[in-house]
Structures are given as structure tokens and as C-alpha cells.
PDB file of N, CA and C in Angstrom:
ATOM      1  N   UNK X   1       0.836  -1.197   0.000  1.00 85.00           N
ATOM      2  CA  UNK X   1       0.000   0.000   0.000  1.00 85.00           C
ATOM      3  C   UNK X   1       0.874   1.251   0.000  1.00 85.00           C
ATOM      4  N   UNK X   2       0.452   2.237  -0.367  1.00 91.00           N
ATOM      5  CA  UNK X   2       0.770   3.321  -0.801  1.00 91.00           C
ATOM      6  C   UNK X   2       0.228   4.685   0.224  1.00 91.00           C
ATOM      7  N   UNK X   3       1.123   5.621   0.546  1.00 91.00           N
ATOM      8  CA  UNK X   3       1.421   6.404   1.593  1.00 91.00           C
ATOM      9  C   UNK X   3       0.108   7.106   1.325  1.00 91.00           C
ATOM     10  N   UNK X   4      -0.556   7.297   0.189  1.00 90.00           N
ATOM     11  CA  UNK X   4      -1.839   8.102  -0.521  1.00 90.00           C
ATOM     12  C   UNK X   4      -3.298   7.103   0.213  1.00 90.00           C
ATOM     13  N   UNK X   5      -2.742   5.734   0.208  1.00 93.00           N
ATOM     14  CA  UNK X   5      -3.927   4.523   0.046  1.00 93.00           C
ATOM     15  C   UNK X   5      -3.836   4.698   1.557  1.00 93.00           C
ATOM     16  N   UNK X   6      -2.960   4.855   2.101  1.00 95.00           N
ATOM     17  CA  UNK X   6      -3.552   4.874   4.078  1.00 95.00           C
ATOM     18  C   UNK X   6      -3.787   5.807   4.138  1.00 95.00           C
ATOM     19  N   UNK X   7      -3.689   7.002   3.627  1.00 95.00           N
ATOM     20  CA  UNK X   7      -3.991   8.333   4.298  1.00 95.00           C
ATOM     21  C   UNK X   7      -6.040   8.487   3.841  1.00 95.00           C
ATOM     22  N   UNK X   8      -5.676   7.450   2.715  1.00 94.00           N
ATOM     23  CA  UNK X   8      -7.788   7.521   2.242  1.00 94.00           C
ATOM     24  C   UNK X   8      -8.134   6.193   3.581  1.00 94.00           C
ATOM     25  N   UNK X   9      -7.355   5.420   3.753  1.00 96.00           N
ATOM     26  CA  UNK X   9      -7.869   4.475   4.540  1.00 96.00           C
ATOM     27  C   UNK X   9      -8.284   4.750   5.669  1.00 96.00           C
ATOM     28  N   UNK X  10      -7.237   5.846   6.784  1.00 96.00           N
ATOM     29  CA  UNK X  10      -7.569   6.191   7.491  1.00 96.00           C
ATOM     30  C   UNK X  10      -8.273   6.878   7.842  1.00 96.00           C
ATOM     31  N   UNK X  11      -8.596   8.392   6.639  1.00 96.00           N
ATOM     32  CA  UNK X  11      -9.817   8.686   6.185  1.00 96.00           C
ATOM     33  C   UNK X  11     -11.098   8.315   6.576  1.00 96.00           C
ATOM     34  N   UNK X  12     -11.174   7.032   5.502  1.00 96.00           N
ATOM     35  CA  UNK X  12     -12.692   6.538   5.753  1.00 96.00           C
ATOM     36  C   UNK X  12     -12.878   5.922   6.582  1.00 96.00           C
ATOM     37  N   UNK X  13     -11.823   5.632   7.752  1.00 97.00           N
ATOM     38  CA  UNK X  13     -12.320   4.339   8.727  1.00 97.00           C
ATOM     39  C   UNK X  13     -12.826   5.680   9.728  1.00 97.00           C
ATOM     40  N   UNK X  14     -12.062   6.994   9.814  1.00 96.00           N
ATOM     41  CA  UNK X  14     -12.820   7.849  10.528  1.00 96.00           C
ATOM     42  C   UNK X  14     -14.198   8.302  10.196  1.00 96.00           C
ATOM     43  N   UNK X  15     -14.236   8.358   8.936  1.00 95.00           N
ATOM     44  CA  UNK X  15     -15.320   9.025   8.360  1.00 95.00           C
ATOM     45  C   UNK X  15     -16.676   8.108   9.004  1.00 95.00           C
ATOM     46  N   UNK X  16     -16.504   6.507   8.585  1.00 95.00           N
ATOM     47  CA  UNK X  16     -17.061   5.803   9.123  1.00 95.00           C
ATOM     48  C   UNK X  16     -17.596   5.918  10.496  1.00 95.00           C
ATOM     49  N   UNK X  17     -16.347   6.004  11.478  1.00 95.00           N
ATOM     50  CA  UNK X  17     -16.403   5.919  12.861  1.00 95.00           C
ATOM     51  C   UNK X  17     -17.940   7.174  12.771  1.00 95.00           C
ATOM     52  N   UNK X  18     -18.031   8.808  12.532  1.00 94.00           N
ATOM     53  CA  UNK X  18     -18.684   9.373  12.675  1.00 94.00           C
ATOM     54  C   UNK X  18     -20.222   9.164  12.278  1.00 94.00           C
ATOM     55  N   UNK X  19     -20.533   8.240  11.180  1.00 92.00           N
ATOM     56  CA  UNK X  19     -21.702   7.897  10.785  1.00 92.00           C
ATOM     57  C   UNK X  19     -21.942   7.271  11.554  1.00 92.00           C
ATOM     58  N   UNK X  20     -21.095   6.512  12.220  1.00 94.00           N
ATOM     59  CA  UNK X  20     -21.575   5.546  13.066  1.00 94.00           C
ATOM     60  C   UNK X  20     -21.825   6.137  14.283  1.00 94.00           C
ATOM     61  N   UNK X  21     -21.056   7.228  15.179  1.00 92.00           N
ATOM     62  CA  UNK X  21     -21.406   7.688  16.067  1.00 92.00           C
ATOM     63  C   UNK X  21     -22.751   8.904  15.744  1.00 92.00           C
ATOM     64  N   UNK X  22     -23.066   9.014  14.787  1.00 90.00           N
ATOM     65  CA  UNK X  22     -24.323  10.054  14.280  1.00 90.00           C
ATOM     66  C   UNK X  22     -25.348   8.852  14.114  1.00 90.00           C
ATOM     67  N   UNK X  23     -25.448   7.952  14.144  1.00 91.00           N
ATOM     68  CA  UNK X  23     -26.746   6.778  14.174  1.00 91.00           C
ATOM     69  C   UNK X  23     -26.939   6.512  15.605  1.00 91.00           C
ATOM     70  N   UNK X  24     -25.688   6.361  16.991  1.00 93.00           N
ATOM     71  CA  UNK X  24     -25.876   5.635  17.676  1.00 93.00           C
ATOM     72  C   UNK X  24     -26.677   6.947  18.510  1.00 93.00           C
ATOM     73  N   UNK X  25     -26.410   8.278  18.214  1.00 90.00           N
ATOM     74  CA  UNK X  25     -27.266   9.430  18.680  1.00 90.00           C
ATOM     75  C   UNK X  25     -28.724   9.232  18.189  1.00 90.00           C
ATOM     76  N   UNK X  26     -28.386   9.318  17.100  1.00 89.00           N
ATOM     77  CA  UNK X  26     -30.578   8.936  16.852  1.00 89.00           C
ATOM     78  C   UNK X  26     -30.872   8.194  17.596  1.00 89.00           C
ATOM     79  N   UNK X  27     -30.491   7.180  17.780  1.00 91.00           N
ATOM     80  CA  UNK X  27     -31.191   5.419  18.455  1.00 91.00           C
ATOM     81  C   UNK X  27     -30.979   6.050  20.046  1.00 91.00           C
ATOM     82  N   UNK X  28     -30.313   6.806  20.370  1.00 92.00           N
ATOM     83  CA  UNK X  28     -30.066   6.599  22.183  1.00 92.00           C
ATOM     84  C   UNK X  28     -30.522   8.168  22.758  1.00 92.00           C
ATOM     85  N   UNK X  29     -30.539   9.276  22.095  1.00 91.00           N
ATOM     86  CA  UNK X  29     -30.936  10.005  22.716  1.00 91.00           C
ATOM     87  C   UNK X  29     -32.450  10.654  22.929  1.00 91.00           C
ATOM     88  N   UNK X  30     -32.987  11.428  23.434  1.00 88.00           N
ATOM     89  CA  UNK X  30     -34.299  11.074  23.804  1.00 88.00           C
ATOM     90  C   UNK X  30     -34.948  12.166  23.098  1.00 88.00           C
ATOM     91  N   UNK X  31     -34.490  13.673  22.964  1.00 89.00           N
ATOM     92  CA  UNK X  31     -35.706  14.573  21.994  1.00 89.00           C
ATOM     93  C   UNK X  31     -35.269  14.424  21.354  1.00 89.00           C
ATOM     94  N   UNK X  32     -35.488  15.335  20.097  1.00 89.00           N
ATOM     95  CA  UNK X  32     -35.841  15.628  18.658  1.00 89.00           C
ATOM     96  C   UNK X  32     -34.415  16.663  18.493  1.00 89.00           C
ATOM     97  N   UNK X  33     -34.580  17.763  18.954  1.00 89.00           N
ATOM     98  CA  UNK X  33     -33.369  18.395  19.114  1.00 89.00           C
ATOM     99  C   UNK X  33     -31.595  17.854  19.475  1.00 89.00           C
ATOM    100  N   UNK X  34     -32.064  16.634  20.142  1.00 90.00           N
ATOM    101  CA  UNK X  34     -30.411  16.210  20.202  1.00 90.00           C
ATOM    102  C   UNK X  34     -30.663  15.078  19.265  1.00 90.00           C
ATOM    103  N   UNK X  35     -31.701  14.655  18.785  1.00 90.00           N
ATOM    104  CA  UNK X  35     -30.984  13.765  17.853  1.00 90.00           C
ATOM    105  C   UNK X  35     -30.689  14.899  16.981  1.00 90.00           C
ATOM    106  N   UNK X  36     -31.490  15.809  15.960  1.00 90.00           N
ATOM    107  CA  UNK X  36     -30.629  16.271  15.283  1.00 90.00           C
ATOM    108  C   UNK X  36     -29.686  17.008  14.954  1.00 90.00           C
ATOM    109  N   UNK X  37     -29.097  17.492  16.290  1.00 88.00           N
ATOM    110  CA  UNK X  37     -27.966  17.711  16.801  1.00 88.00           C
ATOM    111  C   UNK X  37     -26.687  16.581  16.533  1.00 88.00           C
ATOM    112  N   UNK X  38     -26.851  15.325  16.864  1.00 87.00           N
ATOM    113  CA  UNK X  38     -26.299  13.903  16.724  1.00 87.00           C
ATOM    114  C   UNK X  38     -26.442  14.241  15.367  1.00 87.00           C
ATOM    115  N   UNK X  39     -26.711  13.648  14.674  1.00 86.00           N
ATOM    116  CA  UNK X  39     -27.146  13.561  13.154  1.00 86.00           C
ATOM    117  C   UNK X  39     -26.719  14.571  12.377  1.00 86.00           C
ATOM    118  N   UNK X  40     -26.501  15.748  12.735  1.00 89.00           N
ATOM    119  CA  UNK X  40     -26.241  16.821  11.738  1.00 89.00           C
ATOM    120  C   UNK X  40     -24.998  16.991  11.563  1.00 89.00           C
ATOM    121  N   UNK X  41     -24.534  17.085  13.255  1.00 88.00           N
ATOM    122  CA  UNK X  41     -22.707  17.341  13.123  1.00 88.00           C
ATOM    123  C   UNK X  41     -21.758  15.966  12.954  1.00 88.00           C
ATOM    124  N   UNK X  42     -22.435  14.876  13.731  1.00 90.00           N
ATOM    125  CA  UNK X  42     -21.529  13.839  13.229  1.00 90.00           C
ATOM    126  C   UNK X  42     -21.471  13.504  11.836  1.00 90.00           C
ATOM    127  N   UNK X  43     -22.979  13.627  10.769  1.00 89.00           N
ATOM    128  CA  UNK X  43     -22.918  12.734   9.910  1.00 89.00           C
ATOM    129  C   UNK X  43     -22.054  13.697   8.612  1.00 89.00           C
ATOM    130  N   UNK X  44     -22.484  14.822   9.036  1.00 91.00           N
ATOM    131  CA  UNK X  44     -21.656  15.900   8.037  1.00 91.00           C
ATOM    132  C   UNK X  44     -19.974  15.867   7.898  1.00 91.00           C
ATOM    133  N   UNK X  45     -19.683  15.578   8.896  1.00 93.00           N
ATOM    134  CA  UNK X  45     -18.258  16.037   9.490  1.00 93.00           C
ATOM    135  C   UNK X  45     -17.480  14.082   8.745  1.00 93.00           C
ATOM    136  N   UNK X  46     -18.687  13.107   9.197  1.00 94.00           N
ATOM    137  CA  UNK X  46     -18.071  11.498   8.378  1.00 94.00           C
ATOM    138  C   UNK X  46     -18.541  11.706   6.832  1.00 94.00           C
ATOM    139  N   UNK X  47     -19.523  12.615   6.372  1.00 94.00           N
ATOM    140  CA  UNK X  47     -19.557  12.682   4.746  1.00 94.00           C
ATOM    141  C   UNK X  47     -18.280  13.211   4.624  1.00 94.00           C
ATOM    142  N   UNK X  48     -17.719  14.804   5.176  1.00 95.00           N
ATOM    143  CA  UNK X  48     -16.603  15.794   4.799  1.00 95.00           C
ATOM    144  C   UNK X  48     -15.153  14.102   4.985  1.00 95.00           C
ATOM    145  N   UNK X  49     -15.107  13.650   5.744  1.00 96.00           N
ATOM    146  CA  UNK X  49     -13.864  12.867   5.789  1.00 96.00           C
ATOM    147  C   UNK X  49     -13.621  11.649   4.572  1.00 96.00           C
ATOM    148  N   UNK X  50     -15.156  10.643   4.264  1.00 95.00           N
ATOM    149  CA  UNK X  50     -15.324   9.870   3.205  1.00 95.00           C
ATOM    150  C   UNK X  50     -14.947  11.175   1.768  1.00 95.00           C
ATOM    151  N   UNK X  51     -15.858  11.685   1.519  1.00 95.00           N
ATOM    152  CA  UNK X  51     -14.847  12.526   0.651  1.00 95.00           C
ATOM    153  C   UNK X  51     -14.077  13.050   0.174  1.00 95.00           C
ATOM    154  N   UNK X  52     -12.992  13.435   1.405  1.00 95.00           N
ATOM    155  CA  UNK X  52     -11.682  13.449   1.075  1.00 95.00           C
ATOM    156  C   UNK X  52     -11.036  12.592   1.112  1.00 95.00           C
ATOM    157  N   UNK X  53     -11.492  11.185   1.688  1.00 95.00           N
ATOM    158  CA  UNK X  53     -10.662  10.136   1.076  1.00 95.00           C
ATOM    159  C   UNK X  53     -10.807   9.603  -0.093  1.00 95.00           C
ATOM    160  N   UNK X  54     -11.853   9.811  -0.975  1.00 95.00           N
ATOM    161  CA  UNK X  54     -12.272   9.489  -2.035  1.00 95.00           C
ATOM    162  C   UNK X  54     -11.603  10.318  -3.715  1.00 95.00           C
ATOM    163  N   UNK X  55     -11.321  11.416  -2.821  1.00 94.00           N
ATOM    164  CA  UNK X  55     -10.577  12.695  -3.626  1.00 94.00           C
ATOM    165  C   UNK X  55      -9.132  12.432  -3.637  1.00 94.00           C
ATOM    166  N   UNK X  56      -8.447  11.742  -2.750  1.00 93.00           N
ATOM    167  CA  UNK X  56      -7.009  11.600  -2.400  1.00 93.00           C
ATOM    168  C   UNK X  56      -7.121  10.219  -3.429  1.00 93.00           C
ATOM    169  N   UNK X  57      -8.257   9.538  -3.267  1.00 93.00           N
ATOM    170  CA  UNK X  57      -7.537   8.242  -3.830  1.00 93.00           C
ATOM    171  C   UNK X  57      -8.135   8.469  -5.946  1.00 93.00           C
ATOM    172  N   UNK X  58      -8.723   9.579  -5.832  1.00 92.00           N
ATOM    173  CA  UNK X  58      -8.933   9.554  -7.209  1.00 92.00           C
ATOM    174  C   UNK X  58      -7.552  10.171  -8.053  1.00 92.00           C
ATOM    175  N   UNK X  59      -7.253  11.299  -7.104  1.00 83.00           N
ATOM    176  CA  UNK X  59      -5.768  11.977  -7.618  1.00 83.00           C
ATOM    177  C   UNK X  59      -6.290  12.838  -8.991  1.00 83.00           C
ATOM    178  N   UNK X  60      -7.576  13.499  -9.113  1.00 90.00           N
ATOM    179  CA  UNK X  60      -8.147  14.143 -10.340  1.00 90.00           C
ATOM    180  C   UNK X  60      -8.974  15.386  -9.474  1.00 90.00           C
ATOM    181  N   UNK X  61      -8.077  16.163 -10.149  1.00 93.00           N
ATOM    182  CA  UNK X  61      -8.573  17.692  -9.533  1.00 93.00           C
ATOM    183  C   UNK X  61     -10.572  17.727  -9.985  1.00 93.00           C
ATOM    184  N   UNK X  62     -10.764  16.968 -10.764  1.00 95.00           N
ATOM    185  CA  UNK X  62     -12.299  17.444 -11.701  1.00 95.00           C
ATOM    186  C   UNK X  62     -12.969  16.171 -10.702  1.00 95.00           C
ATOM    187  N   UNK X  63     -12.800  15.182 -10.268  1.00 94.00           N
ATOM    188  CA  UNK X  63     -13.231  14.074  -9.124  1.00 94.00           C
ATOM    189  C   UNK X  63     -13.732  14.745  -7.991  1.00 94.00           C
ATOM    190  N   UNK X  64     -11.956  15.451  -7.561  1.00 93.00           N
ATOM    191  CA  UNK X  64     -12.000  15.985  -5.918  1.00 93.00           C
ATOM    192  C   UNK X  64     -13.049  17.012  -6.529  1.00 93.00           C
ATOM    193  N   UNK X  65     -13.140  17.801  -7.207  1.00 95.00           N
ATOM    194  CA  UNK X  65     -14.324  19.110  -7.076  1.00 95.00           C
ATOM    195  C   UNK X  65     -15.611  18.734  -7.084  1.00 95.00           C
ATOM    196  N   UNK X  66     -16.050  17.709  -7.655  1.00 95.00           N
ATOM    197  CA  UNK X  66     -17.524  17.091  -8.009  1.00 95.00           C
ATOM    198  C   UNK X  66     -17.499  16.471  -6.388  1.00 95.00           C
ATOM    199  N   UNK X  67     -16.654  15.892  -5.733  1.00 95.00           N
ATOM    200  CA  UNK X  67     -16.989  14.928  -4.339  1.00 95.00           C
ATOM    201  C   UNK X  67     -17.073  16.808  -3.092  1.00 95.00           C
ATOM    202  N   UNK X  68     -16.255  17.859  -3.362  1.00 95.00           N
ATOM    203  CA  UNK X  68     -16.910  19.049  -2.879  1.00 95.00           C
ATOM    204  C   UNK X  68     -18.279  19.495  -3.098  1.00 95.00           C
ATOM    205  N   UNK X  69     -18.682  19.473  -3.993  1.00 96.00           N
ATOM    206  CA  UNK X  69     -20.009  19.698  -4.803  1.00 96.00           C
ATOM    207  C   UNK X  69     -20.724  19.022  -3.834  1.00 96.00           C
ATOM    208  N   UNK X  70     -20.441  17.490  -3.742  1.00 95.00           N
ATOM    209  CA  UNK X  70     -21.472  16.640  -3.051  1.00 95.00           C
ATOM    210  C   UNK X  70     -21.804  17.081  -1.131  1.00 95.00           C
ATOM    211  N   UNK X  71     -20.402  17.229  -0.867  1.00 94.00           N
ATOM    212  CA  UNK X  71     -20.426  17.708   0.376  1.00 94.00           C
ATOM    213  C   UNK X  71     -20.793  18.581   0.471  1.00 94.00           C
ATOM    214  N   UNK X  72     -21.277  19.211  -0.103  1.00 95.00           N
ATOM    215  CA  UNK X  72     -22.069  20.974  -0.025  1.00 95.00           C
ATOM    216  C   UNK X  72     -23.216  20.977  -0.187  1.00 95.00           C
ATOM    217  N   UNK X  73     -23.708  20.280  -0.882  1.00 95.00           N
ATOM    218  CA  UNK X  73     -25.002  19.626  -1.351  1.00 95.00           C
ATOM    219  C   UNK X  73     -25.191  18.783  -0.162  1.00 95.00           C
ATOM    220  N   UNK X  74     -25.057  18.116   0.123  1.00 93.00           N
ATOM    221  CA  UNK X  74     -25.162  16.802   1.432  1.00 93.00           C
ATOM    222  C   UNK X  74     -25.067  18.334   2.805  1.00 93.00           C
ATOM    223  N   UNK X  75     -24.474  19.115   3.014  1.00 93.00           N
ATOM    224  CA  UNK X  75     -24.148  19.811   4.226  1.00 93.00           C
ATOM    225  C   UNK X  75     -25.877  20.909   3.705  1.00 93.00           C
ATOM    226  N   UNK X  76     -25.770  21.074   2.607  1.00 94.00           N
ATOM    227  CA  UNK X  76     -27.328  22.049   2.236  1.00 94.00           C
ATOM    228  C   UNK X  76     -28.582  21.203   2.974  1.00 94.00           C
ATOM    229  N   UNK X  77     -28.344  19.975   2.356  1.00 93.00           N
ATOM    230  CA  UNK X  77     -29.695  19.382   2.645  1.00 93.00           C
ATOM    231  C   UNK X  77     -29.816  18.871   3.852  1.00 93.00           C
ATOM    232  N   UNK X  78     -28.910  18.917   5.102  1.00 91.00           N
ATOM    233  CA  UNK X  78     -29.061  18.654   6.244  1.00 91.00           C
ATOM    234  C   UNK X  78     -29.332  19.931   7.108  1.00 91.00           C
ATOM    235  N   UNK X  79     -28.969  20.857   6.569  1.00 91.00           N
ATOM    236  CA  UNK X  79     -28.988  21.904   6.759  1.00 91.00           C
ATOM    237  C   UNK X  79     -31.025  21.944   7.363  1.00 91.00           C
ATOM    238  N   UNK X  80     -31.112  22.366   5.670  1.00 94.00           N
ATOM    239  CA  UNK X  80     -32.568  22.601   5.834  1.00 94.00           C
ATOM    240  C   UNK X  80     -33.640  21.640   5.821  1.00 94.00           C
ATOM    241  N   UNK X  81     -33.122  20.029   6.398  1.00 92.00           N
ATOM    242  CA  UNK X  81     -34.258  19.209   6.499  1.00 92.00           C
ATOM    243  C   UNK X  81     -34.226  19.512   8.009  1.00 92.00           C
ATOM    244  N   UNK X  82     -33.243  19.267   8.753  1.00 90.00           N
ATOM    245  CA  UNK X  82     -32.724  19.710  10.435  1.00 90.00           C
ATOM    246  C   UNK X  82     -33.826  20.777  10.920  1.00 90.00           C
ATOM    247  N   UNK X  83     -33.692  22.255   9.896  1.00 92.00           N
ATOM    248  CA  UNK X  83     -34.264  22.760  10.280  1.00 92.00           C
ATOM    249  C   UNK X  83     -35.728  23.049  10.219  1.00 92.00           C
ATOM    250  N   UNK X  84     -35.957  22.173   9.139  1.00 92.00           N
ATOM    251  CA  UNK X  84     -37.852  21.803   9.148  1.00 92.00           C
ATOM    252  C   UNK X  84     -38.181  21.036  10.225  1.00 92.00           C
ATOM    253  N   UNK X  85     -37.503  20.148  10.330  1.00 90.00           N
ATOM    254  CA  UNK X  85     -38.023  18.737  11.877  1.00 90.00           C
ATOM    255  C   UNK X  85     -37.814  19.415  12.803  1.00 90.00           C
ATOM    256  N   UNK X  86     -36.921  20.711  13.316  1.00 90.00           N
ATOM    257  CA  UNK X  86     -37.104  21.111  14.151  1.00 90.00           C
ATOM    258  C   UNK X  86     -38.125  22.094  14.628  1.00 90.00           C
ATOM    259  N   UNK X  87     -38.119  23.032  13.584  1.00 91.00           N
ATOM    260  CA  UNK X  87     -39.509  24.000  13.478  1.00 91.00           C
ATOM    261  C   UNK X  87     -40.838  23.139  13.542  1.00 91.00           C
ATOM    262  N   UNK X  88     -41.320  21.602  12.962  1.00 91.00           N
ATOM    263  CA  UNK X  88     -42.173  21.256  13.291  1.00 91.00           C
ATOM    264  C   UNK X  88     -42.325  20.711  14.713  1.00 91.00           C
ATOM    265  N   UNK X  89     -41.068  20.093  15.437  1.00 88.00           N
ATOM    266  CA  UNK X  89     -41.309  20.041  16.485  1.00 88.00           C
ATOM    267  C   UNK X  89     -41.554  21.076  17.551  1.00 88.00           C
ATOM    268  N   UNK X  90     -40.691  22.084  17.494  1.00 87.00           N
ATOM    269  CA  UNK X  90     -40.895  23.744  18.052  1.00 87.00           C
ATOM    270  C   UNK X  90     -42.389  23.566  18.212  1.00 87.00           C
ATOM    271  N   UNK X  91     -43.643  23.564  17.201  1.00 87.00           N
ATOM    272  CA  UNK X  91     -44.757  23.627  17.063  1.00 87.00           C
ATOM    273  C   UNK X  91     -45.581  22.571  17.749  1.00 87.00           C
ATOM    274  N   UNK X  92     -45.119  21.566  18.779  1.00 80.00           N
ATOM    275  CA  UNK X  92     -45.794  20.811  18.750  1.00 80.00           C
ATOM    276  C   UNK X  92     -46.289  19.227  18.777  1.00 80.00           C
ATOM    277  N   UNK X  93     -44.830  19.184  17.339  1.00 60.00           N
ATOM    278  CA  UNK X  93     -45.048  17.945  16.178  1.00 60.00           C
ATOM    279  C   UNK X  93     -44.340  16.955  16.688  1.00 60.00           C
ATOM    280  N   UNK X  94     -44.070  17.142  18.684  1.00 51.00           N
ATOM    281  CA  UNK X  94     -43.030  15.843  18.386  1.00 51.00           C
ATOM    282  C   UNK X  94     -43.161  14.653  18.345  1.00 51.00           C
TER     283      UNK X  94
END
């Protein structure tokens, strides 16, 4: 293996670790607000790490920019689904 191939490896085994610690928050904590608290910052922060390991191991500047794209897109839409489930709960909806 190659000094590039551990640095994506280690990467995604973190990236991993965070999805995984952003699921074990949904399943264990008790409102609405900390799960998506759990969920927003862990799962964003294990997309941002899988992507840059995915960018390191493509080695193509036009790859790494499209896997940014995604993380921005993926960080948008957590963004404002987070903040609909929360405004409906605010109201009520939990």
C-alpha cells in the first residue's frame, strides 16, 4: 500500500467511525433536538472525511471538485431538512 492509500484508509475508517457515532445518537438520545444535533454534526463532518478520502484516492482535480459539490449539497440538505423537523417540532409535532 501506498502512503496516498492509508492516508484515504484512514480517512474513511474515521469518516465511518462518525456515521456511526451520528446513528448511535438517533437510536439513544431522547428529543428531537439532540438527535438532530447527533445527526447533523456527526454525519456531516463522516460525509466531509469519506470525501476526502475518495478525492485523495482519485488523484483528479475534476473528481475531488464534483466529491466538494457533493459535500455541499449533502451539508445544504441537512442543513434545511434539520431545520424543518425542528420548526415542526418547536410547534408541537413531536
Amino acid at each position: 500500500m501506498t502512503a496516498l492509500e492509508w492516508i484515504a484508509l484512514v480517512l474513511l475508517i474515521a469518516g465511518c467511525f462518525f456515521y456511526l457515532a451520528g446513528t448511535i445518537g438517533l437510536l439513544r438520545f431522547g428529543d428531537v433536538h439532540s438527535r438532530l444535533h447527533a445527526l447533523t454534526k456527526a454525519d456531516n463532518l463522516g460525509l466531509l472525511l469519506v470525501c476526502t478520502a475518495l478525492a485523495v484516492l482519485s488523484a483528479n482535480w475534476r473528481v475531488a471538485a464534483l466529491l466538494v459539490l457533493i459535500w455541499l449539497l449533502g451539508l445544504l440538505a441537512a442543513t434545511v431538512s434539520a431545520h424543518l423537523i425542528a420548526r415542526h417540532a418547536r410547534r408541537g409535532g413531536d
